[in-house]
Phi, psi and omega in degrees: 000158184285345181226153176286162177117340177056225184294333177301319182278316192267334189245322183285127183299147182293337178290344178259326180218109185292140180302324183294331177292313178298313182298324178295319178295318179295320178299322178299315179297320179297318180293334177282352178107003178287132177255131179255129174241109184264163178069027181248125176259110181291132184101341179242301180281329179207149179251162177299321179298318177299319179294323176299317181294335176280353176110358178288139186244345181226145183224129178240120182259118181226075186274345179076176179250084192256010179251129181293140177287145177272148177274337182057051177231158178302143175089001184295339183273358183293148175295130183112348174267127183218141174294148184302312181293324177298319179295313181298319179296321179294322178292313183296327181281347182091359180291325176253113184250339179204157175233154177241137176087193184274142184242137175247132176243128178262124179134161182227017180262185182297322179296320178297320176298316178302315180298313182297317180293321177294317180297321181299329179283348187246354182231151173273352180274188180276158173232116180244132171262137173237125181226156181296322192282153167292165184307313184286349181261352185303136182287345177292153177279151185306319181300318180294314180300314180296325177295321177296315178298320179296330178281351179101009176286137178258126181256126180244115186266156174065040175231142179237143178289133178254318179199146173263131186258149181200168174223138179053037176081005182240149181294136173238344181177186180218140174258129181239152177236154183293134174261117184280317178206154184258325184235154178276184185299332181272358178093002179283149178292110182207074186299143175242131184243152169252097185287353177278340177256103183230157172225154176241126183240123177289144177198000000 
């Protein structure tokens, strides 16, 4: 990336983590003697072997989880479908300045809340989150969830995406099915759905 900070700088919205806070932390590291080299792809621009030859003896790889997970449902390739982190990065860079119409966010974690809150600031339409979990099971922390609700985000629990609907290659809505349970008796992630109970939401 062109600047230090990784996902803190590029993906987390500034309304949740101010840039000046991140920059202050980076400045502290610089004053301690840490050197940052940005825009370098290890394995392409420089290799670990080359760095060894330069005298470096220890290497810590912290690339993060920066690729959005796929839902693996019909319609995922339609224009208007975007991974959460891709969307946040686009907003933070200024590439996405506004949205039109109603927005659906799939997920119930902190990243989904960030996406929903960012979307709410960019559209005059509604922003609805749909997540597998019941309210008390949501992986987001209460403070984050409450901030989303305060921003006007609507949270819909116990729903799973079944298919994204579209016309002429563009999203027109989403079909969701009821999620009966998220985990099995041993606590493993093993969602169970009732495909007979479905709703279709335009977006």
